[in-house]
Amino acid sequence: MDIITKNDLTLFKDPTNNIFHIVTHAQTHHFISEQRANMLYQEMENLVFALGKQLNHNASTSLSSHSYKRIWDTLNYMFLHGFQDNGYLSLQDTSIQTYFDKGLSIVKKDVEYIQDKLQHLLSSSLSINNDRYLSILLHQIPNYLIYTNSYDALFHYCWVDDDLDYPLLDGLPLFHDMYHLQGSDLLLYYINRFSIEQQFCGCFRNELPTLFHQYEVQMGVSIEYLSINIMELLVMQVLANIILYQKFSVLLEEKDIHYLKEKLQNSLELPTLIMHALQQLQHYLPTETYNYLESFKDIFLKKYQLFVFEDIQYLIYKEPQQTNNVIMINNEDSSKNFLINLQKLQSLSSNFEKIEYMKQHVVSFYDVIDILEHDIFFDDEYLLYYKSLSISELAILLKVTITNMQAFHQKWVLNNSLFDEFDETIMWQEMLVKFLKQMNSNSKLELESILNTFQLHP
Amino acid sequence: MYLSKADILQHELVDVKQSFLKVHIQISDERLIQLLKFQLSICQSLYWVELDSTMLHKIISLFLETGSLYEWNYMLVLKELIQSYYIVRSTFDYHTNDDEILTTLKEEFLKTGDVSLETLPKRVKTYLRKEGGHHYKERFDII
């Protein structure tokens, strides 16, 4: 935690605090004379002029208002860093340039630290296929570092262009406002917390793949595109294991969930039990990580209360694999005859023959889609083909076409929001929507019930 | 000796007045302030900022030297020229420097005098583009 508190820039917490405000404050409270204040204002302008020329490669003395704002931001940022340990009295004899240079050297040191930390994080990164997590390590932080090596580096220190959108335990720094920090400070703060979380998750390196597989089965969605905090997920699991078995692990069985719920419901003091379990983590974790975890104990307590009393599912466990109502679609022998089938189909002229041929020879549903993509039918001929399919075949076709409905086990309803999922610029999908809209209500109900009963396993 | 901001402005205005006197034009303080305000408003409308307070003087003296400005037209022509300068300046990035733009502006101005001032920015832009000027691109993201 030392590193995090190191950069506690109380100066930045107040949004009105800037270089101009500080000089005015010093003047009104008689730390410096009016003449000295005027000199400082003049120096600021000279500095901005010099910075502006530097930004323009000494070729022009004018610039866009965006760049002008960035120059003031830079001046402000560096000044506050240089000034933070000094009193107002020091403004009497120290020039702004001095503070600026001092601030710049501090910021440069911070950036070097970030660079080292990133190297360390990359070498010990988790094998998680999560978009947000990887984007932080491979794009967002490196992007900032690339800018700080460019010609304009000076003007990039005070601003992080990327969103830093992998959520930490305390949430997402939306528009960077949450931490009241900017530029290198924000990144330093973020990367320190990020590294603690990664260190924690690293303790379960071997169990993570299993856990994420269970997550995928249980939630119906892989963690790849989810914007979730992995540490939060793991802490919930570990606490459950500690309460039940005193075991430092993240994997749970189905029976554990019922047992845990019973145990927590019957215990008189749920908070004490959770706190006790948290304290036991102290033995397994480095002090830094434990302190960090402890500062968020309320989150876990609240979640456990919701889990016990509101019956909200927060824990991931090993579900027995569902074997009934699962259709396995194999892709293997489909591609072998695909070209032959396609050529044959294209040579056929009557619709009846085409449909017959499709039914007899094209086995895989992926092949059906590929063949439909080749425009072998025209306009109303599609309707004819769809009509020839049985309800269950139609259901499989729908599931193969629209894959994202499986996430979180959503319910299938044949309404306009489902039809919007189809790409209507493609002929066969447009006709499929038309066909579905024309279906009578009985077969619609039947189709919906079939859609909701089986699962696809590609 | 330290000069306050108002003093500096006063000094500059005296300099500008002297440049006008060289070509036998008497300019009043109000008119000078009018030109200054005009420069400011043009920059504001283009989302542009001029850091150099002597720039106005630089532009004015450059065109006073051409001998095409007289008692009866100088306000109008100077305003057009200031506007043209900033329109061109905000179109090109640092690969084209200020002096290059001013020289081109002067050359193009001398070709036609005060006749077709409204096409001046366009002509200068065409010339500078041929000279290899790069289009201005905003370099920083600001929310």
Coordinates of C-alpha atoms in Angstrom, one line a residue:
Chain A
M1 CA 0.0 0.0 0.0
D2 CA 3.0 2.3 0.4
I3 CA 3.3 2.9 -3.2
I4 CA -0.4 3.8 -3.5
T5 CA -0.3 6.3 -0.7
K6 CA 3.0 7.8 -2.0
N7 CA 1.3 9.7 -4.7
D8 CA -1.6 11.0 -2.6
L9 CA -1.8 14.3 -4.4
T10 CA -4.2 16.2 -2.2
L11 CA -3.6 19.2 -4.4
F12 CA -5.5 17.5 -7.2
K13 CA -8.5 16.6 -5.2
D14 CA -9.9 20.1 -5.5
P15 CA -10.9 20.8 -9.1
T16 CA -10.4 24.6 -8.8
N17 CA -6.8 24.1 -7.8
N18 CA -4.5 25.2 -10.5
I19 CA -1.4 27.3 -10.9
F20 CA -3.4 30.4 -11.4
H21 CA -5.5 29.8 -8.3
I22 CA -2.4 29.1 -6.2
V23 CA -0.7 32.4 -7.2
T24 CA -3.9 34.4 -6.6
H25 CA -4.3 32.7 -3.2
A26 CA -0.7 33.5 -2.3
Q27 CA -1.3 37.1 -3.2
T28 CA -4.6 37.6 -1.4
H29 CA -3.2 36.1 1.8
H30 CA -0.1 38.3 1.5
F31 CA 2.5 35.6 1.1
I32 CA 3.7 37.5 -2.0
S33 CA 3.4 41.0 -3.2
E34 CA 1.2 42.2 -6.0
Q35 CA 4.3 43.0 -8.1
R36 CA 5.7 39.5 -7.6
A37 CA 2.3 38.0 -8.5
N38 CA 2.3 40.0 -11.7
M39 CA 5.8 38.8 -12.5
L40 CA 4.6 35.2 -12.0
Y41 CA 1.7 35.7 -14.3
Q42 CA 4.1 37.2 -16.9
E43 CA 6.4 34.2 -16.4
M44 CA 3.5 31.8 -17.0
E45 CA 2.7 33.6 -20.3
N46 CA 6.3 33.4 -21.4
L47 CA 6.4 29.8 -20.6
V48 CA 3.2 29.1 -22.5
F49 CA 4.7 31.0 -25.4
A50 CA 7.8 28.9 -25.3
L51 CA 5.8 25.7 -25.0
G52 CA 3.6 26.7 -27.9
K53 CA 6.6 27.3 -30.1
Q54 CA 8.0 24.0 -29.1
L55 CA 4.8 22.3 -30.0
N56 CA 4.9 24.0 -33.4
H57 CA 8.5 23.0 -34.0
N58 CA 9.4 26.7 -33.8
A59 CA 7.5 27.3 -37.1
S60 CA 4.5 29.2 -35.8
T61 CA 3.4 31.3 -32.9
S62 CA -0.3 30.4 -33.1
L63 CA -2.1 27.2 -32.4
S64 CA -5.5 25.7 -32.1
S65 CA -7.5 26.2 -28.9
H66 CA -7.3 22.5 -28.2
S67 CA -3.5 22.6 -28.2
Y68 CA -3.6 25.8 -26.3
K69 CA -5.6 24.1 -23.6
R70 CA -3.3 21.1 -23.5
I71 CA -0.3 23.5 -23.0
W72 CA -1.9 25.1 -20.0
D73 CA -2.9 21.6 -18.7
T74 CA 0.7 20.6 -19.0
L75 CA 2.0 23.7 -17.3
N76 CA -0.5 23.2 -14.5
Y77 CA 0.3 19.5 -14.1
M78 CA 4.0 20.0 -13.9
F79 CA 3.8 23.0 -11.6
L80 CA 1.5 21.2 -9.2
H81 CA 3.9 18.2 -9.1
G82 CA 6.9 20.4 -8.4
F83 CA 5.0 22.6 -6.0
Q84 CA 3.2 20.0 -3.9
D85 CA 5.7 19.9 -1.0
N86 CA 6.4 23.6 -0.8
G87 CA 4.6 26.4 1.0
Y88 CA 3.2 29.5 -0.5
L89 CA 6.1 31.5 0.9
S90 CA 8.5 29.7 -1.5
L91 CA 6.8 31.5 -4.4
Q92 CA 8.6 34.6 -3.3
D93 CA 11.9 33.6 -4.7
T94 CA 11.3 30.4 -6.7
S95 CA 10.4 30.8 -10.4
I96 CA 7.6 28.8 -12.1
Q97 CA 10.2 27.4 -14.4
T98 CA 12.0 25.8 -11.4
Y99 CA 8.8 24.1 -10.3
F100 CA 8.0 23.1 -13.8
D101 CA 11.4 21.4 -14.2
K102 CA 11.1 19.7 -10.8
G103 CA 7.6 18.5 -11.6
L104 CA 8.8 17.2 -15.0
S105 CA 11.5 15.1 -13.4
I106 CA 9.1 13.7 -10.9
V107 CA 6.6 12.7 -13.7
K108 CA 9.4 11.2 -15.8
K109 CA 10.4 9.0 -12.8
D110 CA 6.7 7.9 -12.4
V111 CA 6.6 7.0 -16.1
E112 CA 9.8 5.0 -15.8
Y113 CA 8.2 3.2 -12.8
I114 CA 5.1 2.5 -14.9
Q115 CA 7.3 1.1 -17.7
D116 CA 9.0 -1.3 -15.3
K117 CA 5.8 -2.3 -13.7
L118 CA 4.3 -3.0 -17.1
Q119 CA 7.2 -5.3 -18.0
H120 CA 6.7 -7.1 -14.7
L121 CA 3.0 -7.5 -15.3
L122 CA 3.5 -8.8 -18.8
S123 CA 6.0 -11.4 -17.7
S124 CA 3.6 -12.6 -14.9
S125 CA 0.3 -12.1 -16.8
L126 CA -2.5 -14.6 -16.3
S127 CA -3.6 -16.8 -19.1
I128 CA -7.1 -15.3 -19.2
N129 CA -8.8 -14.8 -22.5
N130 CA -10.6 -11.6 -21.4
D131 CA -10.7 -8.7 -23.9
R132 CA -10.6 -5.9 -21.4
Y133 CA -7.8 -7.5 -19.3
L134 CA -5.6 -8.1 -22.4
S135 CA -6.4 -4.7 -23.8
I136 CA -5.0 -3.0 -20.7
L137 CA -1.8 -4.9 -20.8
L138 CA -1.2 -4.9 -24.6
H139 CA -2.8 -1.7 -25.8
Q140 CA -3.9 0.9 -23.3
I141 CA -0.9 1.2 -21.1
P142 CA 1.7 0.7 -23.9
N143 CA -0.2 3.4 -26.0
Y144 CA 0.4 5.9 -23.2
L145 CA 4.1 4.9 -23.0
I146 CA 4.5 5.2 -26.8
Y147 CA 3.3 8.8 -26.6
T148 CA 5.7 9.6 -23.9
N149 CA 8.6 8.7 -26.2
S150 CA 7.4 10.9 -29.1
Y151 CA 8.4 14.5 -29.9
D152 CA 5.3 15.8 -28.2
A153 CA 6.0 13.7 -25.1
L154 CA 5.9 16.7 -22.8
F155 CA 2.3 17.4 -23.7
H156 CA 1.2 13.8 -23.3
Y157 CA 2.2 13.2 -19.7
C158 CA -0.9 14.9 -18.3
W159 CA -3.5 12.9 -20.2
V160 CA -4.3 9.3 -20.7
D161 CA -6.1 8.9 -24.0
D162 CA -7.4 5.4 -23.4
D163 CA -10.3 4.5 -21.1
L164 CA -8.5 2.0 -18.8
D165 CA -11.7 0.0 -19.0
Y166 CA -10.8 -3.2 -17.1
P167 CA -12.8 -2.6 -13.9
L168 CA -10.8 -2.7 -10.7
L169 CA -12.4 -3.9 -7.4
D170 CA -13.8 -0.4 -6.8
G171 CA -15.3 -0.1 -10.3
L172 CA -14.6 1.6 -13.6
P173 CA -12.8 4.9 -13.7
L174 CA -15.4 6.4 -16.0
F175 CA -14.1 9.3 -17.9
H176 CA -11.2 9.2 -15.4
D177 CA -13.2 11.3 -13.0
M178 CA -13.6 8.7 -10.3
Y179 CA -10.1 8.9 -8.9
H180 CA -9.7 12.6 -9.4
L181 CA -6.4 11.9 -11.0
Q182 CA -5.0 12.6 -14.5
G183 CA -2.2 11.5 -16.7
S184 CA 0.7 9.7 -15.2
D185 CA -0.8 9.9 -11.7
L186 CA -4.0 8.1 -12.9
L187 CA -2.0 5.4 -14.6
L188 CA 0.4 5.0 -11.7
Y189 CA -2.6 4.6 -9.3
Y190 CA -4.3 2.2 -11.7
I191 CA -1.3 0.1 -12.5
N192 CA -0.5 -0.4 -8.8
R193 CA -4.0 -1.7 -8.0
F194 CA -4.0 -3.7 -11.2
S195 CA -0.8 -5.4 -10.2
I196 CA -2.1 -6.3 -6.8
E197 CA -5.2 -7.8 -8.3
Q198 CA -3.1 -9.7 -10.8
Q199 CA -0.9 -11.0 -8.0
F200 CA -3.9 -12.3 -6.2
C201 CA -5.4 -14.0 -9.2
G202 CA -2.0 -15.5 -9.9
C203 CA -2.3 -17.6 -6.7
F204 CA -5.0 -19.7 -8.5
R205 CA -3.2 -19.9 -11.8
N206 CA -3.8 -23.7 -12.1
E207 CA -7.5 -23.5 -11.2
L208 CA -8.5 -20.6 -13.4
P209 CA -9.1 -22.5 -16.7
T210 CA -11.5 -25.0 -14.9
L211 CA -13.3 -22.1 -13.1
F212 CA -13.8 -20.2 -16.3
H213 CA -15.1 -23.3 -18.1
Q214 CA -17.6 -23.7 -15.3
Y215 CA -18.5 -20.0 -15.6
E216 CA -19.2 -20.5 -19.3
V217 CA -21.4 -23.5 -18.7
Q218 CA -23.3 -21.9 -15.8
M219 CA -23.8 -18.5 -17.3
G220 CA -24.0 -19.5 -20.9
V221 CA -21.4 -17.0 -21.9
S222 CA -17.6 -17.0 -22.0
I223 CA -15.7 -14.4 -20.0
E224 CA -14.0 -13.2 -23.2
Y225 CA -16.1 -10.2 -23.9
L226 CA -17.4 -9.5 -20.4
S227 CA -16.3 -6.5 -18.5
I228 CA -16.0 -8.1 -15.1
N229 CA -13.5 -7.9 -12.3
I230 CA -11.8 -11.3 -12.0
M231 CA -10.5 -10.8 -8.5
E232 CA -14.0 -10.1 -7.2
L233 CA -15.2 -13.4 -8.7
L234 CA -12.3 -15.3 -7.2
V235 CA -12.6 -13.7 -3.7
M236 CA -16.2 -14.9 -3.5
Q237 CA -15.2 -18.4 -4.4
V238 CA -12.2 -18.4 -1.9
L239 CA -14.4 -17.1 0.9
A240 CA -16.9 -19.9 0.3
N241 CA -14.1 -22.5 0.4
I242 CA -12.6 -21.1 3.6
I243 CA -15.9 -21.0 5.4
L244 CA -16.6 -24.6 4.4
Y245 CA -13.3 -26.4 4.3
Q246 CA -10.5 -24.0 5.4
K247 CA -9.2 -24.6 1.9
F248 CA -7.4 -22.0 -0.3
S249 CA -9.1 -22.8 -3.5
V250 CA -11.6 -21.3 -5.9
L251 CA -13.4 -24.5 -7.1
L252 CA -16.8 -25.5 -5.7
E253 CA -19.2 -28.4 -6.2
E254 CA -22.9 -28.1 -6.5
K255 CA -23.6 -29.6 -3.1
D256 CA -21.3 -27.1 -1.5
I257 CA -23.6 -24.3 -2.5
H258 CA -26.6 -25.8 -0.7
Y259 CA -24.4 -26.6 2.3
L260 CA -22.9 -23.1 2.4
K261 CA -26.3 -21.4 2.1
E262 CA -27.7 -23.6 5.0
K263 CA -24.7 -22.8 7.1
L264 CA -24.9 -19.1 6.6
Q265 CA -28.7 -18.9 7.0
N266 CA -28.5 -20.7 10.3
S267 CA -25.6 -18.7 11.7
L268 CA -26.7 -15.8 13.8
E269 CA -23.9 -13.5 12.8
L270 CA -23.3 -13.6 9.1
P271 CA -21.0 -10.5 9.0
T272 CA -18.7 -11.9 11.7
L273 CA -18.4 -15.2 9.9
I274 CA -17.5 -13.5 6.6
M275 CA -15.0 -11.2 8.4
H276 CA -13.5 -14.1 10.1
A277 CA -13.0 -15.9 6.8
L278 CA -11.5 -12.8 5.4
Q279 CA -9.0 -12.6 8.2
Q280 CA -7.9 -16.1 7.6
L281 CA -6.9 -15.1 4.1
Q282 CA -4.1 -13.2 5.8
H283 CA -2.2 -16.4 6.2
Y284 CA -2.2 -17.1 2.5
L285 CA -1.6 -13.7 1.0
P286 CA 1.2 -11.1 1.1
T287 CA 0.4 -8.2 3.5
E288 CA 0.0 -5.7 0.6
T289 CA -2.6 -7.8 -1.1
Y290 CA -4.4 -8.6 2.1
N291 CA -4.6 -4.9 3.0
Y292 CA -6.0 -4.1 -0.4
L293 CA -8.6 -6.8 -0.1
E294 CA -9.6 -5.8 3.4
S295 CA -10.3 -2.2 2.2
F296 CA -13.1 -3.6 0.1
K297 CA -14.6 -6.0 2.6
D298 CA -18.0 -4.3 2.5
I299 CA -18.5 -5.3 -1.1
F300 CA -18.1 -9.0 -0.3
L301 CA -20.2 -8.8 2.8
K302 CA -23.0 -7.2 0.8
K303 CA -22.7 -9.8 -1.9
Y304 CA -22.9 -12.7 0.6
Q305 CA -25.9 -11.1 2.2
L306 CA -27.6 -10.9 -1.2
F307 CA -26.5 -14.5 -1.9
V308 CA -28.1 -15.8 1.3
F309 CA -31.2 -13.7 1.7
E310 CA -32.1 -12.7 -1.8
D311 CA -31.0 -15.9 -3.5
I312 CA -28.8 -14.1 -6.1
Q313 CA -26.4 -16.5 -7.8
Y314 CA -22.8 -15.2 -7.2
L315 CA -20.9 -18.4 -6.9
I316 CA -19.6 -20.6 -9.7
Y317 CA -19.7 -24.3 -9.2
K318 CA -19.3 -27.5 -11.1
E319 CA -22.6 -28.3 -12.7
P320 CA -23.4 -31.8 -13.8
Q321 CA -23.2 -31.8 -17.5
Q322 CA -26.6 -31.7 -19.1
T323 CA -26.9 -34.6 -21.5
N324 CA -30.6 -34.6 -22.5
N325 CA -31.8 -32.1 -25.1
V326 CA -28.3 -31.4 -26.3
I327 CA -27.7 -31.5 -30.0
M328 CA -24.1 -32.0 -31.1
I329 CA -23.3 -30.5 -34.4
N330 CA -20.2 -31.8 -35.9
N331 CA -18.4 -29.9 -38.5
E332 CA -15.9 -32.6 -39.6
D333 CA -17.3 -34.5 -42.6
S334 CA -19.3 -31.5 -43.9
S335 CA -16.6 -29.8 -45.8
K336 CA -15.5 -32.8 -47.8
N337 CA -18.6 -33.0 -50.0
F338 CA -19.5 -29.3 -49.9
L339 CA -18.1 -28.3 -53.3
I340 CA -19.6 -31.4 -55.0
N341 CA -23.0 -30.7 -53.4
L342 CA -22.9 -27.0 -54.3
Q343 CA -22.0 -27.7 -58.0
K344 CA -24.7 -30.3 -58.2
L345 CA -27.3 -28.0 -56.7
Q346 CA -26.4 -25.2 -59.0
S347 CA -26.8 -27.5 -62.0
L348 CA -30.3 -28.5 -60.9
S349 CA -33.1 -26.4 -62.3
S350 CA -36.4 -27.2 -60.6
N351 CA -37.0 -26.1 -57.0
F352 CA -38.5 -29.5 -56.1
E353 CA -35.2 -31.3 -57.1
K354 CA -33.1 -28.7 -55.2
I355 CA -35.0 -29.1 -52.0
E356 CA -35.0 -32.9 -52.3
Y357 CA -31.3 -32.9 -52.9
M358 CA -30.6 -30.6 -49.9
K359 CA -32.6 -32.8 -47.7
Q360 CA -30.9 -36.0 -48.8
H361 CA -27.3 -35.0 -49.2
V362 CA -26.5 -31.9 -47.1
V363 CA -26.0 -33.2 -43.6
S364 CA -24.5 -30.4 -41.6
F365 CA -26.4 -27.2 -40.7
Y366 CA -23.3 -25.2 -41.3
D367 CA -23.3 -26.5 -44.8
V368 CA -26.9 -25.5 -45.2
I369 CA -26.0 -22.0 -44.3
D370 CA -23.0 -21.9 -46.6
I371 CA -25.2 -23.2 -49.5
L372 CA -27.9 -20.7 -48.8
E373 CA -25.2 -18.0 -48.9
H374 CA -24.4 -19.0 -52.4
D375 CA -27.8 -17.8 -53.7
I376 CA -29.1 -21.1 -55.0
F377 CA -32.7 -20.0 -54.5
F378 CA -34.4 -16.9 -55.6
D379 CA -37.0 -14.8 -53.7
D380 CA -40.1 -16.9 -52.9
E381 CA -38.2 -20.1 -53.5
Y382 CA -36.6 -19.6 -50.1
L383 CA -40.1 -19.7 -48.5
L384 CA -40.7 -23.0 -50.2
Y385 CA -37.5 -24.4 -48.8
Y386 CA -38.3 -23.2 -45.3
K387 CA -41.7 -24.6 -45.5
S388 CA -40.3 -28.0 -46.3
L389 CA -38.3 -28.0 -43.0
S390 CA -39.8 -29.5 -39.9
I391 CA -40.2 -27.4 -36.8
S392 CA -37.2 -28.9 -35.1
E393 CA -35.0 -28.4 -38.1
L394 CA -36.1 -24.8 -38.3
A395 CA -35.2 -24.4 -34.6
I396 CA -31.7 -25.7 -35.2
L397 CA -31.3 -23.4 -38.2
L398 CA -32.3 -20.4 -36.0
K399 CA -29.9 -21.4 -33.3
V400 CA -27.0 -21.8 -35.7
T401 CA -27.7 -18.5 -37.3
I402 CA -28.2 -16.4 -34.1
T403 CA -25.5 -17.5 -31.7
N404 CA -25.5 -14.7 -29.2
M405 CA -28.9 -15.7 -27.7
Q406 CA -27.2 -18.5 -25.8
A407 CA -25.4 -16.1 -23.6
F408 CA -26.9 -15.9 -20.0
H409 CA -29.4 -18.5 -21.2
Q410 CA -31.8 -16.0 -22.6
K411 CA -35.3 -17.0 -23.5
W412 CA -36.3 -17.3 -27.1
V413 CA -39.3 -15.3 -28.1
L414 CA -40.3 -14.8 -31.7
N415 CA -40.8 -11.1 -31.7
N416 CA -39.4 -8.0 -33.5
S417 CA -36.3 -7.7 -31.2
L418 CA -35.3 -11.2 -32.3
F419 CA -35.9 -10.5 -35.9
D420 CA -33.6 -7.5 -35.6
E421 CA -30.8 -9.8 -34.9
F422 CA -31.0 -11.1 -38.5
D423 CA -29.0 -9.4 -41.1
E424 CA -31.7 -8.4 -43.6
T425 CA -29.2 -7.3 -46.3
I426 CA -28.6 -11.0 -46.8
M427 CA -31.3 -12.5 -49.0
W428 CA -31.9 -15.8 -47.2
Q429 CA -32.0 -14.2 -43.8
E430 CA -34.5 -11.6 -45.0
M431 CA -36.7 -14.4 -46.4
L432 CA -36.3 -16.4 -43.2
V433 CA -37.7 -13.4 -41.2
K434 CA -40.5 -13.1 -43.7
F435 CA -41.3 -16.7 -43.3
L436 CA -41.2 -16.6 -39.5
K437 CA -43.6 -13.6 -39.5
Q438 CA -46.0 -15.5 -41.7
M439 CA -46.1 -18.6 -39.5
N440 CA -49.4 -19.3 -37.8
S441 CA -49.5 -18.8 -34.0
N442 CA -49.7 -22.5 -33.2
S443 CA -46.5 -23.4 -35.0
K444 CA -44.9 -20.3 -33.6
L445 CA -45.6 -21.4 -30.0
E446 CA -44.3 -24.9 -30.9
L447 CA -41.1 -23.4 -32.4
E448 CA -40.6 -21.2 -29.3
S449 CA -41.0 -24.2 -26.9
I450 CA -38.5 -26.3 -28.9
L451 CA -36.1 -23.4 -29.1
N452 CA -36.1 -23.1 -25.3
T453 CA -35.7 -26.8 -24.6
F454 CA -32.5 -27.9 -26.3
Q455 CA -29.0 -26.6 -26.4
L456 CA -26.4 -26.6 -29.2
H457 CA -23.0 -27.9 -28.7
P458 CA -20.8 -27.0 -31.6
Chain B
M1 CA 12.6 47.1 -15.0
Y2 CA 9.4 45.2 -14.9
L3 CA 6.5 46.1 -17.2
S4 CA 2.9 45.3 -16.5
K5 CA 0.8 43.8 -19.2
A6 CA -1.0 47.1 -19.9
D7 CA 2.4 48.8 -20.3
I8 CA 3.5 46.3 -22.9
L9 CA 0.3 46.7 -24.9
Q10 CA 0.8 50.5 -24.8
H11 CA 4.4 50.1 -26.1
E12 CA 3.2 48.0 -28.9
L13 CA 0.5 50.3 -29.9
V14 CA 3.0 53.2 -30.1
D15 CA 5.1 51.0 -32.4
V16 CA 2.2 50.2 -34.6
K17 CA 1.2 53.9 -34.8
Q18 CA 4.7 54.7 -36.0
S19 CA 4.6 52.2 -38.7
F20 CA 1.4 53.9 -39.9
L21 CA 3.0 57.3 -39.8
K22 CA 5.7 56.1 -42.1
V23 CA 3.1 55.8 -44.9
H24 CA 1.5 59.1 -43.8
I25 CA -1.6 57.5 -42.3
Q26 CA -2.8 59.0 -39.0
I27 CA -4.6 56.2 -37.0
S28 CA -6.6 56.8 -33.9
D29 CA -6.4 54.7 -30.8
E30 CA -10.0 53.5 -31.3
R31 CA -9.2 52.2 -34.7
L32 CA -6.2 50.4 -33.4
I33 CA -8.2 48.8 -30.7
Q34 CA -10.8 47.9 -33.3
L35 CA -8.1 46.0 -35.3
L36 CA -6.9 44.2 -32.2
K37 CA -10.5 43.2 -31.3
F38 CA -11.0 42.0 -34.9
Q39 CA -7.9 39.8 -34.7
L40 CA -9.2 38.3 -31.4
S41 CA -12.7 37.7 -32.8
I42 CA -11.3 36.0 -36.0
C43 CA -9.1 33.7 -33.9
Q44 CA -12.0 32.9 -31.6
S45 CA -14.3 32.0 -34.5
L46 CA -11.6 29.7 -35.9
Y47 CA -10.9 28.1 -32.5
W48 CA -7.4 29.5 -32.8
V49 CA -5.1 31.2 -30.4
E50 CA -2.3 33.7 -31.2
L51 CA 0.5 33.5 -28.6
D52 CA 2.6 36.3 -30.0
S53 CA 1.3 39.7 -29.1
T54 CA 3.5 41.4 -31.8
M55 CA 1.8 39.4 -34.6
L56 CA -0.7 42.1 -35.5
H57 CA 2.1 44.6 -35.8
K58 CA 4.0 42.2 -38.0
I59 CA 1.1 41.7 -40.4
I60 CA 0.2 45.4 -40.5
S61 CA 3.8 46.6 -41.1
L62 CA 4.3 44.0 -43.8
F63 CA 1.4 45.2 -45.9
L64 CA 1.9 48.9 -45.2
E65 CA 5.3 48.5 -46.9
T66 CA 3.6 47.4 -50.1
G67 CA 2.3 50.9 -50.7
S68 CA -1.2 49.7 -51.6
L69 CA -2.9 51.0 -48.4
Y70 CA -4.3 54.5 -48.3
E71 CA -6.2 56.7 -45.9
W72 CA -9.6 55.6 -47.4
N73 CA -9.2 51.8 -47.6
Y74 CA -6.7 50.6 -45.0
M75 CA -9.2 49.5 -42.4
L76 CA -11.1 47.4 -44.8
V77 CA -8.1 45.9 -46.5
L78 CA -6.2 45.2 -43.2
K79 CA -9.2 43.4 -41.8
E80 CA -9.5 41.2 -44.9
L81 CA -5.8 40.5 -44.7
I82 CA -5.8 39.6 -41.0
Q83 CA -8.8 37.3 -41.6
S84 CA -7.0 35.7 -44.6
Y85 CA -3.9 35.1 -42.6
Y86 CA -5.6 33.3 -39.9
I87 CA -7.8 31.2 -42.2
V88 CA -4.7 30.0 -44.0
R89 CA -2.7 29.6 -40.8
S90 CA -5.4 27.3 -39.3
T91 CA -5.5 25.2 -42.4
F92 CA -1.8 24.2 -42.4
D93 CA 0.2 22.6 -39.7
Y94 CA 3.8 23.4 -38.5
H95 CA 5.4 22.2 -41.8
T96 CA 4.4 25.6 -43.2
N97 CA 5.8 28.4 -41.0
D98 CA 4.4 31.8 -40.3
D99 CA 6.8 33.7 -42.4
E100 CA 6.2 31.5 -45.4
I101 CA 2.4 32.2 -45.1
L102 CA 2.9 35.9 -44.7
T103 CA 5.3 36.1 -47.7
T104 CA 2.9 34.1 -49.9
L105 CA 0.0 36.3 -48.7
K106 CA 1.9 39.4 -49.7
E107 CA 2.9 38.1 -53.1
E108 CA -0.7 37.1 -53.9
F109 CA -2.0 40.4 -52.6
L110 CA 0.5 42.3 -54.8
K111 CA -0.8 40.4 -57.9
T112 CA -4.3 41.9 -57.7
G113 CA -4.1 44.6 -55.0
D114 CA -7.3 45.2 -53.1
V115 CA -9.5 44.1 -56.0
S116 CA -10.4 40.5 -55.2
L117 CA -9.6 40.2 -51.6
E118 CA -12.3 37.6 -50.9
T119 CA -10.4 35.0 -53.1
L120 CA -7.1 35.7 -51.4
P121 CA -7.2 32.8 -48.8
K122 CA -8.1 30.3 -51.5
R123 CA -5.3 31.4 -53.8
V124 CA -2.8 31.3 -51.0
K125 CA -4.0 27.9 -49.9
T126 CA -3.6 26.5 -53.4
Y127 CA -0.1 27.9 -53.7
L128 CA 1.0 26.5 -50.3
R129 CA -0.5 23.1 -51.0
K130 CA 1.6 22.9 -54.1
E131 CA 4.6 23.9 -52.1
G132 CA 4.0 20.8 -49.9
G133 CA 2.0 22.2 -47.0
H134 CA 0.4 19.6 -44.7
H135 CA -3.2 19.9 -43.6
Y136 CA -3.7 20.8 -40.0
K137 CA -4.8 17.8 -37.8
E138 CA -5.8 18.1 -34.2
R139 CA -3.1 16.3 -32.2
F140 CA -4.7 15.9 -28.8
D141 CA -8.0 14.3 -27.7
I142 CA -9.9 16.4 -25.2
I143 CA -13.3 15.2 -24.0

